[in-house]
Structures are given as C-alpha cells and as structure tokens.
PDB file of C-alpha atoms in Angstrom:
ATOM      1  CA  UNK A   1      20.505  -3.987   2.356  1.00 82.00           C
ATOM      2  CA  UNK A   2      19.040  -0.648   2.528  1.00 88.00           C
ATOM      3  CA  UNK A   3      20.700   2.818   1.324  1.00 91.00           C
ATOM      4  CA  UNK A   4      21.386   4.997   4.149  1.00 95.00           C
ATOM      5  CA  UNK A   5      18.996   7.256   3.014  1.00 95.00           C
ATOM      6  CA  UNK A   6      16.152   4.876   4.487  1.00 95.00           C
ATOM      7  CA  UNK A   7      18.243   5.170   7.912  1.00 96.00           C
ATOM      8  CA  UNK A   8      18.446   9.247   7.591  1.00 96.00           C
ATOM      9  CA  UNK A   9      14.910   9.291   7.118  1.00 97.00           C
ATOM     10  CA  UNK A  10      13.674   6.895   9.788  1.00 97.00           C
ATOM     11  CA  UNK A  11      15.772   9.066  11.957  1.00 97.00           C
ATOM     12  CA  UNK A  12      14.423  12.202  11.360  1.00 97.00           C
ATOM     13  CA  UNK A  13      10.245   9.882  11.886  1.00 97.00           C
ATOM     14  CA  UNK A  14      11.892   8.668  15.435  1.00 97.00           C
ATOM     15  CA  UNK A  15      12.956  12.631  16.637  1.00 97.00           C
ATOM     16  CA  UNK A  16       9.450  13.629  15.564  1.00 97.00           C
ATOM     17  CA  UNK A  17       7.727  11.324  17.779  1.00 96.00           C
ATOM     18  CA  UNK A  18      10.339  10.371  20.868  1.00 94.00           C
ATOM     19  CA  UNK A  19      12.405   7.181  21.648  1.00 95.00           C
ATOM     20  CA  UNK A  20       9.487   5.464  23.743  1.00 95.00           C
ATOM     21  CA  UNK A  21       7.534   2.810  23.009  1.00 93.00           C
ATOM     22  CA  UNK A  22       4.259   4.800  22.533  1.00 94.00           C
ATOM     23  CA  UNK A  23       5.575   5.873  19.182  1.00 96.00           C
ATOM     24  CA  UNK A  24       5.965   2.583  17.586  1.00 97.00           C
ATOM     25  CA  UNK A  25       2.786   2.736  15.630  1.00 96.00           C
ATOM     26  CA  UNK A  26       3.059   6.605  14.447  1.00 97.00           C
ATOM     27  CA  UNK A  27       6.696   5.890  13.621  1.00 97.00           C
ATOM     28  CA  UNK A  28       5.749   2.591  11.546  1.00 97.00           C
ATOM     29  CA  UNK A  29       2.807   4.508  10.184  1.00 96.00           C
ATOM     30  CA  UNK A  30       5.550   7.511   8.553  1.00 96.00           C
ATOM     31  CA  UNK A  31       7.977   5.171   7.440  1.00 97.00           C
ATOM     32  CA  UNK A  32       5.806   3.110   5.088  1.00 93.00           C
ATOM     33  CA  UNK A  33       3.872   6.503   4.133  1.00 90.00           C
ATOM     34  CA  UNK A  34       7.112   7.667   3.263  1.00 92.00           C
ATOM     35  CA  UNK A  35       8.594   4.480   1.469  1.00 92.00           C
ATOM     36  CA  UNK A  36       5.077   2.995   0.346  1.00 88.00           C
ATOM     37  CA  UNK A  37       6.199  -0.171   2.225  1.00 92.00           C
ATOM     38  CA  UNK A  38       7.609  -1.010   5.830  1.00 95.00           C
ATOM     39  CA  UNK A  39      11.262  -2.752   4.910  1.00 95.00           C
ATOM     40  CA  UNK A  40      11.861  -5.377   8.005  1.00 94.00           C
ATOM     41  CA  UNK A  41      15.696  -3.805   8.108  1.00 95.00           C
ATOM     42  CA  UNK A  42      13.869  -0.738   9.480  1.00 96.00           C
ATOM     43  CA  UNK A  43      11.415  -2.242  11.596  1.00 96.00           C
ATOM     44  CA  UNK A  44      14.396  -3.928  13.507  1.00 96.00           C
ATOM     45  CA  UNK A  45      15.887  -0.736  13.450  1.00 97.00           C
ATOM     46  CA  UNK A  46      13.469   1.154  15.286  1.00 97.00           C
ATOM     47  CA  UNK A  47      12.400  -1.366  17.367  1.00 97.00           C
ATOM     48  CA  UNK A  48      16.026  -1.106  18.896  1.00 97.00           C
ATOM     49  CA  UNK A  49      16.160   2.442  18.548  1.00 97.00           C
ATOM     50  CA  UNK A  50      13.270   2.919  20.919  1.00 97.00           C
ATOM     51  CA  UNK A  51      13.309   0.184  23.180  1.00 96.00           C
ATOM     52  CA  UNK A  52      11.017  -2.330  22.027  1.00 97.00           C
ATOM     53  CA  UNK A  53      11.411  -5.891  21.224  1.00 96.00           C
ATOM     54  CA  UNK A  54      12.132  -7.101  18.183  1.00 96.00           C
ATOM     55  CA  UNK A  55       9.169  -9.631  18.348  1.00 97.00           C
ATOM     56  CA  UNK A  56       7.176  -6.528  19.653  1.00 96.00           C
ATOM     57  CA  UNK A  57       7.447  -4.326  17.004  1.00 96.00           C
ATOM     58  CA  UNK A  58       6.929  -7.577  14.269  1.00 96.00           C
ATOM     59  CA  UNK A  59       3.787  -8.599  16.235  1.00 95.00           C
ATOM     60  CA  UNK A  60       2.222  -4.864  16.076  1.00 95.00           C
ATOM     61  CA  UNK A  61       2.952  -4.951  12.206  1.00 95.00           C
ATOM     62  CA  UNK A  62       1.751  -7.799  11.697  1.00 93.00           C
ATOM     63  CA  UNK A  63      -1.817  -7.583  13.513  1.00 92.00           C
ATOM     64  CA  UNK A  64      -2.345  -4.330  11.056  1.00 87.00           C
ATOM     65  CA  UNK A  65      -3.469  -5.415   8.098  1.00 78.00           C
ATOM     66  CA  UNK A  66      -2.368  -1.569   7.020  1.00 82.00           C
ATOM     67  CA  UNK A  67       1.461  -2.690   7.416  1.00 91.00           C
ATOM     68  CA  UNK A  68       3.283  -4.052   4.458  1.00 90.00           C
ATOM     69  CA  UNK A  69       6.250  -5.608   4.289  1.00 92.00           C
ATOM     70  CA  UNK A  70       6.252  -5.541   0.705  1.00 89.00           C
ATOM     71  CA  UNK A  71       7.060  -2.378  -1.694  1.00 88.00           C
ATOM     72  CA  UNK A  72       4.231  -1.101  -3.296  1.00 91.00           C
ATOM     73  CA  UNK A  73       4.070   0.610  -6.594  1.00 93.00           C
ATOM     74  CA  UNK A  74       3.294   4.133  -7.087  1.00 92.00           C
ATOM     75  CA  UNK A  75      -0.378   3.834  -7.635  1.00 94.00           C
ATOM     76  CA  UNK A  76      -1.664   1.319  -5.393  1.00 93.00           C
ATOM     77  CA  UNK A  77      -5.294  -0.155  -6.446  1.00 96.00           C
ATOM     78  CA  UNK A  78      -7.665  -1.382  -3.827  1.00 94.00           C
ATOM     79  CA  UNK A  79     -10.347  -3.254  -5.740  1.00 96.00           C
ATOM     80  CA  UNK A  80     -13.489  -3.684  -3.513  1.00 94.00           C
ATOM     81  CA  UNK A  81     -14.938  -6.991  -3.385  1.00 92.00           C
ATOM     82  CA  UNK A  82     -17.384  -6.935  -0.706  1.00 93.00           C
ATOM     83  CA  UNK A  83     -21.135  -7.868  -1.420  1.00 94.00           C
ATOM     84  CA  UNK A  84     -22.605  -4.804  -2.859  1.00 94.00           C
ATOM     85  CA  UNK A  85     -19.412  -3.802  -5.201  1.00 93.00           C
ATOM     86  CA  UNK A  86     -19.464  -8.193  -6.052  1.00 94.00           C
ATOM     87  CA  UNK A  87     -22.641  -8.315  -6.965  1.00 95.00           C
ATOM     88  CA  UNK A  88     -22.263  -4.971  -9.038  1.00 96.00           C
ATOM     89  CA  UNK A  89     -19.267  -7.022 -10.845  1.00 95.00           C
ATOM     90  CA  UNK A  90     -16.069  -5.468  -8.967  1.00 95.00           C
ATOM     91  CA  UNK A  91     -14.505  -9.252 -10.640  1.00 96.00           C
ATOM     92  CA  UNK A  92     -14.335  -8.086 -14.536  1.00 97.00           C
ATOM     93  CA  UNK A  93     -12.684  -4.795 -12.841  1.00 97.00           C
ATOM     94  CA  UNK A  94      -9.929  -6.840 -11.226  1.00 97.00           C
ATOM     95  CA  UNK A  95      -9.451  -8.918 -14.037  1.00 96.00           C
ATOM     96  CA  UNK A  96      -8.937  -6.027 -16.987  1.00 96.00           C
ATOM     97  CA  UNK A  97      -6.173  -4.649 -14.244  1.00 97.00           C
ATOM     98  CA  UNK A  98      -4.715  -7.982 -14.312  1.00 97.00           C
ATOM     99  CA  UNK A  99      -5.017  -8.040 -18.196  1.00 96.00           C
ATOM    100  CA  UNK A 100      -3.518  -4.573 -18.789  1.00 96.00           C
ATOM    101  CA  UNK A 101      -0.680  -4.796 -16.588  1.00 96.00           C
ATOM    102  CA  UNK A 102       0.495  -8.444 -16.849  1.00 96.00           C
ATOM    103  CA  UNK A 103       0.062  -9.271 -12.982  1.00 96.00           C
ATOM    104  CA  UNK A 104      -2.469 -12.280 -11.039  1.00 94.00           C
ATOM    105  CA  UNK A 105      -3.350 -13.077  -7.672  1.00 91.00           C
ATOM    106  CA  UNK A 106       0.139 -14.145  -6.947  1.00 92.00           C
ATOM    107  CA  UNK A 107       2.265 -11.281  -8.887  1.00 94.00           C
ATOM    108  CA  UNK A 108       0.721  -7.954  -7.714  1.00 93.00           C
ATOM    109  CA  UNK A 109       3.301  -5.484  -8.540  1.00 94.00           C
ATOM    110  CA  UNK A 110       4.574  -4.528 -11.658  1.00 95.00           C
ATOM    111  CA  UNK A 111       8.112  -4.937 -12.517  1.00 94.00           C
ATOM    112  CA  UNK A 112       8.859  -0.822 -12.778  1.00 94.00           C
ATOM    113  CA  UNK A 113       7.094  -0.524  -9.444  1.00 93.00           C
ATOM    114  CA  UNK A 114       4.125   1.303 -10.765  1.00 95.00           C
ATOM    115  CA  UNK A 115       1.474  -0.091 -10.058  1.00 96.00           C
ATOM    116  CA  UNK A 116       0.383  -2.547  -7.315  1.00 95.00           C
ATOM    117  CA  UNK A 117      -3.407  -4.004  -6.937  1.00 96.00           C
ATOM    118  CA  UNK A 118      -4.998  -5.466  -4.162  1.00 93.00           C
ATOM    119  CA  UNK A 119      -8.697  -6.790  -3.239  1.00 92.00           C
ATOM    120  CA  UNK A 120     -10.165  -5.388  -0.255  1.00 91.00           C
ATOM    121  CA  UNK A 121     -13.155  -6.472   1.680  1.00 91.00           C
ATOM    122  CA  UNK A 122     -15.227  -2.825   1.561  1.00 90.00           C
ATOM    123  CA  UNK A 123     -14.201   0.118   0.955  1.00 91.00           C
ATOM    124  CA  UNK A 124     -17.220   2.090   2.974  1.00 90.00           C
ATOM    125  CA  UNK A 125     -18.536   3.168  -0.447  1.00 91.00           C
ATOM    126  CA  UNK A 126     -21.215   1.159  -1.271  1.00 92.00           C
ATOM    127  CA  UNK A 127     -23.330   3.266  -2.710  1.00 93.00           C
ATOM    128  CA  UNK A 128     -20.823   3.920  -5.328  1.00 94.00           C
ATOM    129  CA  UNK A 129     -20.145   0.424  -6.530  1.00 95.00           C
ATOM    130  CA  UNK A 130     -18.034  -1.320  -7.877  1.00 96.00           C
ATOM    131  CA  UNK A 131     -15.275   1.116  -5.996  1.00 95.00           C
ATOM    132  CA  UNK A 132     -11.864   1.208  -6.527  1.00 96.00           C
ATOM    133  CA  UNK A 133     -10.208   3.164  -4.969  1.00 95.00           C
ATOM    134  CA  UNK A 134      -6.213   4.244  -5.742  1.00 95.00           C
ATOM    135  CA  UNK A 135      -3.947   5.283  -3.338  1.00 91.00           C
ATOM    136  CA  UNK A 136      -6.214   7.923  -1.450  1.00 87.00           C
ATOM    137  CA  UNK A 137      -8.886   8.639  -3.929  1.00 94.00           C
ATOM    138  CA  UNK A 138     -11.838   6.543  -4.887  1.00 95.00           C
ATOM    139  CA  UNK A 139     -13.147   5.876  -8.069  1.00 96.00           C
ATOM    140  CA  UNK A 140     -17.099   5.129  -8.368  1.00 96.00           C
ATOM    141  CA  UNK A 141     -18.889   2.648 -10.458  1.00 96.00           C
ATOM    142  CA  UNK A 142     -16.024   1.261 -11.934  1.00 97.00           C
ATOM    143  CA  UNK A 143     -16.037  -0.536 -15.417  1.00 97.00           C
ATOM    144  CA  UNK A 144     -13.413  -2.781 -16.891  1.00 97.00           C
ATOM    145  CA  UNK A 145     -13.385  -0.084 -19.820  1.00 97.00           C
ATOM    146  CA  UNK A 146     -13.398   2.845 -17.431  1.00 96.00           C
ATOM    147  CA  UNK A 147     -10.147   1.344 -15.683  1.00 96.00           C
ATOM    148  CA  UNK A 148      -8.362   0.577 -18.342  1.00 95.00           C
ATOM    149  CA  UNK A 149      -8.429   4.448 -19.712  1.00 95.00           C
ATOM    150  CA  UNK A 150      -7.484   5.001 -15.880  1.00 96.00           C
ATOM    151  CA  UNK A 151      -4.500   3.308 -16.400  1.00 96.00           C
ATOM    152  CA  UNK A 152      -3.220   4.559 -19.407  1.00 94.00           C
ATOM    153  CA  UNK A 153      -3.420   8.126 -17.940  1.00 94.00           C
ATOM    154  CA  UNK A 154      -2.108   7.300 -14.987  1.00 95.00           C
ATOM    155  CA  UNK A 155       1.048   5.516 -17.389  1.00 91.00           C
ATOM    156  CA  UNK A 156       1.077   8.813 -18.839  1.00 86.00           C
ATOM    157  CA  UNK A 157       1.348  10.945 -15.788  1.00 66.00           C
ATOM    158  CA  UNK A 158      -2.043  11.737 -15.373  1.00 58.00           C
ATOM    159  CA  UNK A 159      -2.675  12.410 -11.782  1.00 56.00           C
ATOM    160  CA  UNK A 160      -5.573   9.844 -10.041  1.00 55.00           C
TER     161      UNK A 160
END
C-alpha cells in the first residue's frame, strides 16, 4: 500500500500532461523519475485515471525495458557488458560492486536502498571502456579499484 503522497504526486504528473491516452508514456516516464521505480498501485492508477486499460498501460511498461517495477536505490549502476567494455574486463568491475556491497545477480539492491546495479548491453561509450555509468553520468575505463573508491564516496555523500 502506497502513502498518499505517491497519489498527490502522480496527480499533479497527470494535470501536467492531460487525461488522454497520449500521455501514458510521459506520465509513466515522471512517475518513476520521480520515485526511481514505477509501483504497479500507480500504474493501475493512472491507467484508470486516463482512460486506458489496465492491460494497456502493463503491456506499454512492460515492452520498455526503461520501466521498472522494482525500487531502485539512490545511485543506480549500469555496468556495460557489451563486446568492447567485455573484452576490456567490465566482469572484475561487476564483481568488486558485488563484493563491496554484499549483492549478486539475484539481490541487486541494497538493503538501505542505496545502491542498485545492473548489467547493460552498451552503453554507446565504447571508446571509453569498461563504462559504467551511474544514474546519469558515466564513468570511463573503469577498474575494480577505481569503483570501489567510487563507492565509498558516494557512501559518504560524495556526489557521482
């Protein structure tokens, strides 16, 4: 069950861009920029709010591989693992983030919701591999070393 707050908010998203079904994506689009995630409660929400079907809206979401139904952390890490950031060893990157913050393939998130990781197939920054980018910034030839320091000033409210 989510606080009303989430309601309030998605609300003020679905005034900015009108109750037609045109907006769907830009209003999905705010609500996880705004909540790092997209909460199913409010998907149903807004799919009723502006006249879409449930199975719409869910459909939409899920083609997107941008949509998440699952909260993120504050810094989210996008580990590239395409061929050039691969063969440049983007794996011993992934693996000290696992390492230092206790999380695997199948727990990505840590517990305080700080930090989330995630492999991605390119980043568009070859040239600059391995790549890593977190949340809108990318980080160039990455090194297991190099990301660990990242994360302790990021633990210490470094900015990325």
């Amino acid at each position: 069950m989510l606080d009303q707050s989430y309601y309030d908010t998605t609300d003020e998203i679905i005034a900015k861009y009108g109750k037609k079904s045109g907006s769907l994506i830009p209003i999905m689009q705010e609500i996880q920029e705004a909540f790092r995630y997209l909460p199913g409660e409010l998907l149903t929400y807004v799919a009723k709010e502006i006249g879409v079907t449930e199975a719409k809206a869910y459909s939409v979401a899920t083609f997107y591989e941008n949509f998440s139904f699952d909260a993120k952390g504050k810094y989210v890490f996008k580990v590239c693992d395409g061929t050039a950031c691969h063969v440049k060893k983007s794996m011993p990157v992934l693996d000290a983030i696992y390492k230092k913050l206790g999380l695997s393939s199948k727990k990505r998130t840590t517990d305080d919701m700080m930090f989330t990781v995630e492999t991605v197939s390119c980043l568009g920054a070859c040239g600059l591999a391995p790549a890593v980018m977190v949340n809108d910034d990318v980080h160039p030839r990455m090194t297991p070393e190099k990301m660990e320091a990242l994360i302790d000033e990021l633990r210490g409210g470094g900015s990325v």
